[in-house]
PDB file of C-alpha atoms and ligand atoms in Angstrom:
ATOM      1  CA  MET W 267     102.982  87.335  82.723  1.00 80.00           C
ATOM      2  CA  ARG W 268     100.581  89.976  83.982  1.00 95.00           C
ATOM      3  CA  LYS W 269     100.617  93.454  82.531  1.00 96.00           C
ATOM      4  CA  LYS W 270     102.233  96.005  84.876  1.00 98.00           C
ATOM      5  CA  ILE W 271     100.714  99.473  84.893  1.00 98.00           C
ATOM      6  CA  VAL W 272     101.539 102.754  86.566  1.00 98.00           C
ATOM      7  CA  ALA W 273      98.648 105.204  86.255  1.00 98.00           C
ATOM      8  CA  GLY W 274      98.810 108.812  87.393  1.00 98.00           C
ATOM      9  CA  ASN W 275      95.628 110.332  88.788  1.00 98.00           C
ATOM     10  CA  TRP W 276      95.966 114.101  88.457  1.00 98.00           C
ATOM     11  CA  LYS W 277      92.678 114.665  90.337  1.00 98.00           C
ATOM     12  CA  MET W 278      91.504 118.318  90.043  1.00 98.00           C
ATOM     13  CA  ASN W 279      94.935 119.844  89.497  1.00 98.00           C
ATOM     14  CA  MET W 280      96.533 121.978  86.776  1.00 98.00           C
ATOM     15  CA  ASN W 281      94.791 124.280  84.320  1.00 98.00           C
ATOM     16  CA  LEU W 282      94.646 123.289  80.652  1.00 98.00           C
ATOM     17  CA  GLU W 283      97.921 124.926  79.678  1.00 98.00           C
ATOM     18  CA  GLU W 284      99.794 123.440  82.638  1.00 98.00           C
ATOM     19  CA  GLY W 285      98.324 119.990  82.048  1.00 98.00           C
ATOM     20  CA  ILE W 286      99.237 119.944  78.358  1.00 98.00           C
ATOM     21  CA  LYS W 287     102.761 121.103  79.167  1.00 98.00           C
ATOM     22  CA  PHE W 288     103.158 118.484  81.874  1.00 98.00           C
ATOM     23  CA  ALA W 289     101.854 115.659  79.654  1.00 98.00           C
ATOM     24  CA  GLY W 290     104.379 116.778  77.025  1.00 97.00           C
ATOM     25  CA  SER W 291     107.196 116.536  79.589  1.00 97.00           C
ATOM     26  CA  VAL W 292     106.124 113.037  80.677  1.00 98.00           C
ATOM     27  CA  ASN W 293     105.837 111.981  77.036  1.00 97.00           C
ATOM     28  CA  ASN W 294     109.280 113.357  76.163  1.00 96.00           C
ATOM     29  CA  TYR W 295     110.826 111.672  79.179  1.00 97.00           C
ATOM     30  CA  PHE W 296     109.534 108.241  78.182  1.00 96.00           C
ATOM     31  CA  LYS W 297     110.420 108.787  74.535  1.00 94.00           C
ATOM     32  CA  GLU W 298     114.029 109.103  75.591  1.00 93.00           C
ATOM     33  CA  LYS W 299     113.899 106.440  78.287  1.00 93.00           C
ATOM     34  CA  PRO W 300     111.050 104.109  77.324  1.00 93.00           C
ATOM     35  CA  SER W 301     109.353 102.269  80.140  1.00 91.00           C
ATOM     36  CA  GLU W 302     110.168  98.639  79.348  1.00 90.00           C
ATOM     37  CA  LYS W 303     108.210  96.930  82.102  1.00 92.00           C
ATOM     38  CA  ALA W 304     105.162  99.056  82.794  1.00 96.00           C
ATOM     39  CA  GLU W 305     102.432 100.663  80.746  1.00 97.00           C
ATOM     40  CA  VAL W 306     102.084 104.325  81.731  1.00 98.00           C
ATOM     41  CA  VAL W 307      98.665 106.014  81.917  1.00 98.00           C
ATOM     42  CA  LEU W 308      97.827 109.668  82.654  1.00 98.00           C
ATOM     43  CA  CYS W 309      94.324 110.124  84.070  1.00 99.00           C
ATOM     44  CA  THR W 310      93.486 113.782  83.615  1.00 98.00           C
ATOM     45  CA  PRO W 311      90.506 116.072  84.181  1.00 98.00           C
ATOM     46  CA  PHE W 312      87.949 115.886  81.342  1.00 98.00           C
ATOM     47  CA  ILE W 313      88.923 119.183  79.746  1.00 98.00           C
ATOM     48  CA  HIS W 314      92.546 118.075  79.332  1.00 98.00           C
ATOM     49  CA  LEU W 315      91.737 114.737  77.756  1.00 98.00           C
ATOM     50  CA  ALA W 316      91.542 115.581  74.036  1.00 98.00           C
ATOM     51  CA  GLY W 317      94.708 117.696  74.150  1.00 98.00           C
ATOM     52  CA  VAL W 318      96.637 115.166  76.230  1.00 98.00           C
ATOM     53  CA  SER W 319      95.486 112.286  74.014  1.00 98.00           C
ATOM     54  CA  GLU W 320      96.742 114.186  70.972  1.00 97.00           C
ATOM     55  CA  ILE W 321     100.156 114.731  72.586  1.00 97.00           C
ATOM     56  CA  LEU W 322     100.405 111.073  73.555  1.00 97.00           C
ATOM     57  CA  ARG W 323      99.271 109.829  70.126  1.00 92.00           C
ATOM     58  CA  ASN W 324     101.844 107.540  68.465  1.00 84.00           C
ATOM     59  CA  GLY W 325     103.669 107.206  71.766  1.00 85.00           C
ATOM     60  CA  LYS W 326     103.469 104.472  74.351  1.00 89.00           C
ATOM     61  CA  ILE W 327     101.646 106.363  77.091  1.00 96.00           C
ATOM     62  CA  SER W 328      97.856 106.273  77.322  1.00 97.00           C
ATOM     63  CA  ALA W 329      95.385 108.885  78.504  1.00 98.00           C
ATOM     64  CA  GLY W 330      92.476 108.184  80.821  1.00 98.00           C
ATOM     65  CA  ALA W 331      89.572 109.965  82.496  1.00 98.00           C
ATOM     66  CA  GLN W 332      88.874 109.956  86.223  1.00 98.00           C
ATOM     67  CA  ASN W 333      85.153 109.300  85.973  1.00 98.00           C
ATOM     68  CA  CYS W 334      82.289 108.993  83.496  1.00 98.00           C
ATOM     69  CA  ALA W 335      78.497 109.215  83.648  1.00 98.00           C
ATOM     70  CA  SER W 336      76.256 106.359  84.727  1.00 98.00           C
ATOM     71  CA  GLU W 337      73.909 107.052  81.794  1.00 98.00           C
ATOM     72  CA  ALA W 338      74.714 106.688  78.102  1.00 98.00           C
ATOM     73  CA  SER W 339      73.460 110.104  76.899  1.00 98.00           C
ATOM     74  CA  GLY W 340      70.663 112.626  77.258  1.00 98.00           C
ATOM     75  CA  ALA W 341      69.494 115.298  79.666  1.00 98.00           C
ATOM     76  CA  TYR W 342      72.176 114.991  82.358  1.00 98.00           C
ATOM     77  CA  THR W 343      73.560 118.504  82.585  1.00 98.00           C
ATOM     78  CA  GLY W 344      77.222 118.642  83.464  1.00 98.00           C
ATOM     79  CA  GLU W 345      77.880 114.943  82.935  1.00 98.00           C
ATOM     80  CA  VAL W 346      80.406 113.389  80.531  1.00 98.00           C
ATOM     81  CA  SER W 347      79.580 110.019  79.016  1.00 98.00           C
ATOM     82  CA  ALA W 348      81.880 107.064  78.456  1.00 98.00           C
ATOM     83  CA  MET W 349      81.423 107.475  74.671  1.00 98.00           C
ATOM     84  CA  MET W 350      82.546 111.109  74.935  1.00 98.00           C
ATOM     85  CA  VAL W 351      85.629 110.057  76.881  1.00 98.00           C
ATOM     86  CA  LYS W 352      86.404 107.449  74.229  1.00 98.00           C
ATOM     87  CA  SER W 353      85.961 110.004  71.431  1.00 98.00           C
ATOM     88  CA  THR W 354      88.830 112.119  72.837  1.00 98.00           C
ATOM     89  CA  GLY W 355      91.289 109.319  72.133  1.00 98.00           C
ATOM     90  CA  ALA W 356      91.482 108.302  75.801  1.00 98.00           C
ATOM     91  CA  GLU W 357      91.845 104.589  76.482  1.00 98.00           C
ATOM     92  CA  TYR W 358      91.175 104.311  80.200  1.00 98.00           C
ATOM     93  CA  VAL W 359      88.732 105.550  82.811  1.00 98.00           C
ATOM     94  CA  ILE W 360      88.983 105.347  86.586  1.00 98.00           C
ATOM     95  CA  ILE W 361      85.701 104.192  88.143  1.00 98.00           C
ATOM     96  CA  GLY W 362      84.851 104.162  91.847  1.00 98.00           C
ATOM     97  CA  HIS W 363      87.691 106.260  93.213  1.00 98.00           C
ATOM     98  CA  SER W 364      87.132 106.751  96.944  1.00 98.00           C
ATOM     99  CA  GLU W 365      86.846 110.521  96.461  1.00 98.00           C
ATOM    100  CA  ARG W 366      83.884 109.906  94.123  1.00 98.00           C
ATOM    101  CA  ARG W 367      82.359 107.380  96.510  1.00 98.00           C
ATOM    102  CA  THR W 368      82.754 109.741  99.490  1.00 97.00           C
ATOM    103  CA  TYR W 369      82.166 113.273  98.172  1.00 98.00           C
ATOM    104  CA  TYR W 370      79.683 112.435  95.392  1.00 98.00           C
ATOM    105  CA  HIS W 371      78.024 109.487  97.129  1.00 98.00           C
ATOM    106  CA  GLU W 372      78.537 107.126  94.207  1.00 98.00           C
ATOM    107  CA  THR W 373      77.014 103.772  95.042  1.00 98.00           C
ATOM    108  CA  ASP W 374      78.133 100.289  94.043  1.00 97.00           C
ATOM    109  CA  SER W 375      75.169  99.951  91.684  1.00 97.00           C
ATOM    110  CA  GLU W 376      75.931 103.280  89.949  1.00 98.00           C
ATOM    111  CA  LEU W 377      79.560 102.223  89.614  1.00 98.00           C
ATOM    112  CA  ASN W 378      78.400  98.975  88.093  1.00 98.00           C
ATOM    113  CA  LYS W 379      76.448 100.943  85.455  1.00 98.00           C
ATOM    114  CA  LYS W 380      79.418 103.226  84.775  1.00 98.00           C
ATOM    115  CA  THR W 381      81.726 100.241  84.362  1.00 98.00           C
ATOM    116  CA  ALA W 382      79.369  98.499  81.939  1.00 98.00           C
ATOM    117  CA  LEU W 383      78.981 101.686  79.860  1.00 98.00           C
ATOM    118  CA  ALA W 384      82.726 102.344  79.831  1.00 98.00           C
ATOM    119  CA  LEU W 385      83.470  98.815  78.644  1.00 98.00           C
ATOM    120  CA  ALA W 386      80.729  99.034  76.014  1.00 98.00           C
ATOM    121  CA  ALA W 387      82.303 102.273  74.768  1.00 98.00           C
ATOM    122  CA  GLY W 388      85.614 100.454  74.298  1.00 98.00           C
ATOM    123  CA  LEU W 389      87.401 101.933  77.303  1.00 98.00           C
ATOM    124  CA  LYS W 390      89.535 100.026  79.774  1.00 98.00           C
ATOM    125  CA  VAL W 391      88.393 100.473  83.354  1.00 98.00           C
ATOM    126  CA  ILE W 392      90.551 101.027  86.426  1.00 99.00           C
ATOM    127  CA  PHE W 393      88.070  99.932  89.085  1.00 98.00           C
ATOM    128  CA  CYS W 394      88.929 101.215  92.577  1.00 98.00           C
ATOM    129  CA  CYS W 395      88.100  99.556  95.867  1.00 98.00           C
ATOM    130  CA  GLY W 396      89.301  99.966  99.426  1.00 98.00           C
ATOM    131  CA  GLU W 397      88.239 100.360 103.012  1.00 98.00           C
ATOM    132  CA  VAL W 398      88.205 103.424 105.290  1.00 97.00           C
ATOM    133  CA  LYS W 399      90.250 103.555 108.502  1.00 96.00           C
ATOM    134  CA  GLU W 400      87.377 102.564 110.803  1.00 97.00           C
ATOM    135  CA  GLU W 401      86.599  99.519 108.654  1.00 97.00           C
ATOM    136  CA  ARG W 402      90.261  98.424 108.759  1.00 97.00           C
ATOM    137  CA  GLU W 403      90.372  98.937 112.529  1.00 96.00           C
ATOM    138  CA  ALA W 404      87.184  96.891 112.958  1.00 98.00           C
ATOM    139  CA  GLY W 405      88.717  94.067 110.900  1.00 97.00           C
ATOM    140  CA  LYS W 406      86.101  94.580 108.158  1.00 98.00           C
ATOM    141  CA  HIS W 407      88.460  95.470 105.303  1.00 98.00           C
ATOM    142  CA  THR W 408      88.102  92.231 103.351  1.00 98.00           C
ATOM    143  CA  GLU W 409      84.316  92.259 103.790  1.00 98.00           C
ATOM    144  CA  VAL W 410      84.143  95.836 102.412  1.00 98.00           C
ATOM    145  CA  VAL W 411      86.331  95.125  99.401  1.00 98.00           C
ATOM    146  CA  LYS W 412      84.369  91.943  98.672  1.00 98.00           C
ATOM    147  CA  ARG W 413      81.116  93.933  98.673  1.00 98.00           C
ATOM    148  CA  GLN W 414      82.536  96.665  96.441  1.00 98.00           C
ATOM    149  CA  LEU W 415      83.784  94.122  93.902  1.00 98.00           C
ATOM    150  CA  THR W 416      80.727  91.867  94.065  1.00 98.00           C
ATOM    151  CA  ASP W 417      78.231  94.704  93.649  1.00 98.00           C
ATOM    152  CA  GLY W 418      80.314  96.919  91.357  1.00 98.00           C
ATOM    153  CA  LEU W 419      82.070  94.484  89.084  1.00 98.00           C
ATOM    154  CA  PHE W 420      81.206  90.828  89.395  1.00 97.00           C
ATOM    155  CA  SER W 421      77.879  90.940  87.539  1.00 96.00           C
ATOM    156  CA  LEU W 422      79.815  91.653  84.330  1.00 97.00           C
ATOM    157  CA  PRO W 423      80.765  88.811  82.004  1.00 96.00           C
ATOM    158  CA  ALA W 424      84.120  87.095  82.539  1.00 95.00           C
ATOM    159  CA  GLU W 425      85.364  88.158  79.058  1.00 96.00           C
ATOM    160  CA  SER W 426      85.049  91.822  79.967  1.00 97.00           C
ATOM    161  CA  MET W 427      87.575  91.365  82.782  1.00 97.00           C
ATOM    162  CA  ALA W 428      90.275  91.442  80.079  1.00 97.00           C
ATOM    163  CA  ASN W 429      89.600  95.186  79.937  1.00 98.00           C
ATOM    164  CA  VAL W 430      89.410  95.785  83.673  1.00 98.00           C
ATOM    165  CA  VAL W 431      92.228  96.612  86.056  1.00 98.00           C
ATOM    166  CA  ILE W 432      91.502  96.611  89.791  1.00 98.00           C
ATOM    167  CA  ALA W 433      93.102  99.248  92.009  1.00 98.00           C
ATOM    168  CA  TYR W 434      93.183  98.477  95.731  1.00 98.00           C
ATOM    169  CA  GLU W 435      93.369 101.810  97.492  1.00 98.00           C
ATOM    170  CA  PRO W 436      92.962 101.786 101.272  1.00 98.00           C
ATOM    171  CA  VAL W 437      91.188 105.106 101.804  1.00 97.00           C
ATOM    172  CA  TRP W 438      93.231 105.845 104.931  1.00 97.00           C
ATOM    173  CA  ALA W 439      96.360 105.816 102.762  1.00 96.00           C
ATOM    174  CA  ILE W 440      95.144 108.155 100.001  1.00 95.00           C
ATOM    175  CA  GLY W 441      96.847 111.530 100.183  1.00 92.00           C
ATOM    176  CA  THR W 442      97.675 111.019 103.853  1.00 93.00           C
ATOM    177  CA  GLY W 443     101.320 110.002 103.664  1.00 90.00           C
ATOM    178  CA  LEU W 444     100.337 106.713 105.336  1.00 91.00           C
ATOM    179  CA  THR W 445     101.010 103.680 103.164  1.00 93.00           C
ATOM    180  CA  ALA W 446      99.767 100.132 103.574  1.00 94.00           C
ATOM    181  CA  THR W 447     102.565  97.920 104.836  1.00 96.00           C
ATOM    182  CA  PRO W 448     103.850  95.419 102.294  1.00 96.00           C
ATOM    183  CA  GLN W 449     102.087  92.719 104.315  1.00 97.00           C
ATOM    184  CA  GLN W 450      98.736  94.571 104.292  1.00 97.00           C
ATOM    185  CA  ALA W 451      98.999  95.252 100.556  1.00 98.00           C
ATOM    186  CA  GLN W 452     100.019  91.700  99.633  1.00 98.00           C
ATOM    187  CA  GLU W 453      97.317  90.192 101.859  1.00 98.00           C
ATOM    188  CA  MET W 454      94.550  92.252 100.233  1.00 98.00           C
ATOM    189  CA  HIS W 455      95.814  91.779  96.674  1.00 98.00           C
ATOM    190  CA  HIS W 456      96.021  88.038  97.271  1.00 98.00           C
ATOM    191  CA  TYR W 457      92.496  88.099  98.702  1.00 98.00           C
ATOM    192  CA  ILE W 458      91.193  89.994  95.642  1.00 98.00           C
ATOM    193  CA  ARG W 459      92.831  87.416  93.396  1.00 98.00           C
ATOM    194  CA  SER W 460      91.116  84.649  95.370  1.00 98.00           C
ATOM    195  CA  LEU W 461      87.744  86.384  94.814  1.00 98.00           C
ATOM    196  CA  LEU W 462      88.498  86.604  91.070  1.00 98.00           C
ATOM    197  CA  ASN W 463      89.361  82.919  91.073  1.00 98.00           C
ATOM    198  CA  GLU W 464      86.079  82.034  92.790  1.00 98.00           C
ATOM    199  CA  LYS W 465      84.002  84.209  90.466  1.00 98.00           C
ATOM    200  CA  PHE W 466      85.743  84.007  87.087  1.00 97.00           C
ATOM    201  CA  GLY W 467      88.205  81.130  87.357  1.00 97.00           C
ATOM    202  CA  GLU W 468      91.926  80.565  87.542  1.00 96.00           C
ATOM    203  CA  ASP W 469      92.919  82.161  84.236  1.00 96.00           C
ATOM    204  CA  CYS W 470      91.214  85.428  85.013  1.00 96.00           C
ATOM    205  CA  ALA W 471      92.664  85.521  88.535  1.00 97.00           C
ATOM    206  CA  ALA W 472      96.150  84.836  87.235  1.00 97.00           C
ATOM    207  CA  THR W 473      96.065  87.411  84.454  1.00 97.00           C
ATOM    208  CA  MET W 474      94.226  90.389  85.947  1.00 98.00           C
ATOM    209  CA  THR W 475      96.342  93.394  86.850  1.00 98.00           C
ATOM    210  CA  ILE W 476      95.817  94.626  90.419  1.00 98.00           C
ATOM    211  CA  LEU W 477      97.316  98.013  91.287  1.00 98.00           C
ATOM    212  CA  TYR W 478      98.094  99.438  94.694  1.00 98.00           C
ATOM    213  CA  GLY W 479      97.220 103.060  95.451  1.00 98.00           C
ATOM    214  CA  GLY W 480      97.707 105.198  98.540  1.00 97.00           C
ATOM    215  CA  SER W 481     100.679 107.519  99.165  1.00 95.00           C
ATOM    216  CA  CYS W 482     102.869 105.593  96.771  1.00 97.00           C
ATOM    217  CA  LYS W 483     106.154 107.468  96.261  1.00 96.00           C
ATOM    218  CA  PRO W 484     109.648 106.828  94.927  1.00 97.00           C
ATOM    219  CA  SER W 485     110.837 105.697  98.367  1.00 97.00           C
ATOM    220  CA  ASN W 486     108.243 102.921  98.795  1.00 97.00           C
ATOM    221  CA  ALA W 487     107.308 102.003  95.210  1.00 98.00           C
ATOM    222  CA  ALA W 488     109.989  99.375  94.609  1.00 97.00           C
ATOM    223  CA  GLU W 489     109.074  97.426  97.739  1.00 97.00           C
ATOM    224  CA  LEU W 490     105.336  97.546  97.021  1.00 98.00           C
ATOM    225  CA  PHE W 491     105.746  96.640  93.339  1.00 98.00           C
ATOM    226  CA  SER W 492     107.956  93.672  94.164  1.00 97.00           C
ATOM    227  CA  LEU W 493     105.114  91.959  96.053  1.00 98.00           C
ATOM    228  CA  PRO W 494     103.849  88.877  94.222  1.00 98.00           C
ATOM    229  CA  ASP W 495     100.262  90.113  93.738  1.00 98.00           C
ATOM    230  CA  VAL W 496     100.950  93.828  93.188  1.00 98.00           C
ATOM    231  CA  ASP W 497     101.186  94.719  89.487  1.00 98.00           C
ATOM    232  CA  GLY W 498     101.921  98.440  89.670  1.00 98.00           C
ATOM    233  CA  GLY W 499     100.255 101.494  91.125  1.00 98.00           C
ATOM    234  CA  LEU W 500      97.617 104.196  90.902  1.00 98.00           C
ATOM    235  CA  ILE W 501      99.474 107.339  91.857  1.00 98.00           C
ATOM    236  CA  GLY W 502      97.849 110.585  93.041  1.00 98.00           C
ATOM    237  CA  GLY W 503     100.029 113.343  94.504  1.00 97.00           C
ATOM    238  CA  ALA W 504     103.318 111.959  93.224  1.00 98.00           C
ATOM    239  CA  SER W 505     101.996 111.840  89.637  1.00 98.00           C
ATOM    240  CA  LEU W 506     102.099 115.656  89.535  1.00 98.00           C
ATOM    241  CA  LYS W 507     105.889 115.820  89.816  1.00 98.00           C
ATOM    242  CA  LEU W 508     107.858 114.596  86.826  1.00 98.00           C
ATOM    243  CA  GLU W 509     110.786 113.353  88.901  1.00 98.00           C
ATOM    244  CA  ASP W 510     108.614 111.423  91.338  1.00 98.00           C
ATOM    245  CA  PHE W 511     106.267 109.949  88.753  1.00 98.00           C
ATOM    246  CA  THR W 512     109.052 108.775  86.450  1.00 98.00           C
ATOM    247  CA  ALA W 513     110.963 107.317  89.425  1.00 98.00           C
ATOM    248  CA  ILE W 514     107.825 105.370  90.439  1.00 98.00           C
ATOM    249  CA  VAL W 515     107.419 104.028  86.884  1.00 98.00           C
ATOM    250  CA  GLU W 516     111.065 103.035  86.901  1.00 97.00           C
ATOM    251  CA  ALA W 517     110.580 101.234  90.239  1.00 96.00           C
ATOM    252  CA  VAL W 518     108.579  98.605  88.332  1.00 95.00           C
TER     253      VAL W 518
HETATM  254  C1  LIG H 834      94.796 108.343  94.317  1.00 88.19           C
HETATM  255  O1  LIG H 834      94.293 109.457  94.190  1.00 88.19           O
HETATM  256  O2  LIG H 834      94.339 107.388  93.703  1.00 88.19           O
HETATM  257  C2  LIG H 834      95.949 108.192  95.212  1.00 88.19           C
HETATM  258  C3  LIG H 834      96.448 107.015  95.408  1.00 88.19           C
HETATM  259  O3  LIG H 834      96.435 109.350  95.784  1.00 88.19           O
HETATM  260  P1  LIG H 834      97.829 109.513  96.584  1.00 88.19           P
HETATM  261  O4  LIG H 834      98.885 108.792  95.768  1.00 88.19           O
HETATM  262  O5  LIG H 834      98.073 110.981  96.633  1.00 88.19           O
HETATM  263  O6  LIG H 834      97.663 108.884  97.906  1.00 88.19           O
END
């Protein structure tokens, strides 16, 4: 059985007070109605992480960051290292989100360094991949995802894949209200699993969690999560509303 995960990506939303209050509400909700089937993760801005981790301590929900530095430590003003993220009590970090790739020009080789550092620091990595609209329209979506995974992830040892979760997020579906059709999502997830099989073998391919992300909401979550190769979701906008986020977790 593969682990199912629903991870919220708060992006750059909520000030510290609002974030702490919201994490408390999510935590209280799942204390009363524990999520039996899915692990729940809240990926917050850096400044929220220590406070949110403290609130979630002893509970079943984990905290995660949305990024970390591609260097271990030193003179990198404004950066936050994987070790620093780990020291807050966070367990996860998102690496390679399309907003980081697009707006901050993060390259596959930088993402590879970030992933290696995050794993070395003892974090679990949610590694994002996905094509833009033009690449999908040109029929290049599988080629793009293959490159992102090959250059960003596949140089790492097979054992480290136990601490990696892949999130397939078609960029054209992120924050747009457009969602991949069940067929598009299943096809890509199945393709990613075939790449894992080729690179790391059957066991790894069968056990790795692959999340779908891109305008996932309560109305489409159940259908997407019931697909054979979809093991949960990475949720942006809908993770900021308690009712929507908890309904998506419950859709698992
Ligand atoms: C995301 O930010 O990873 C995401 C999937 O966003 P949204 O759910 O808002 O499309």
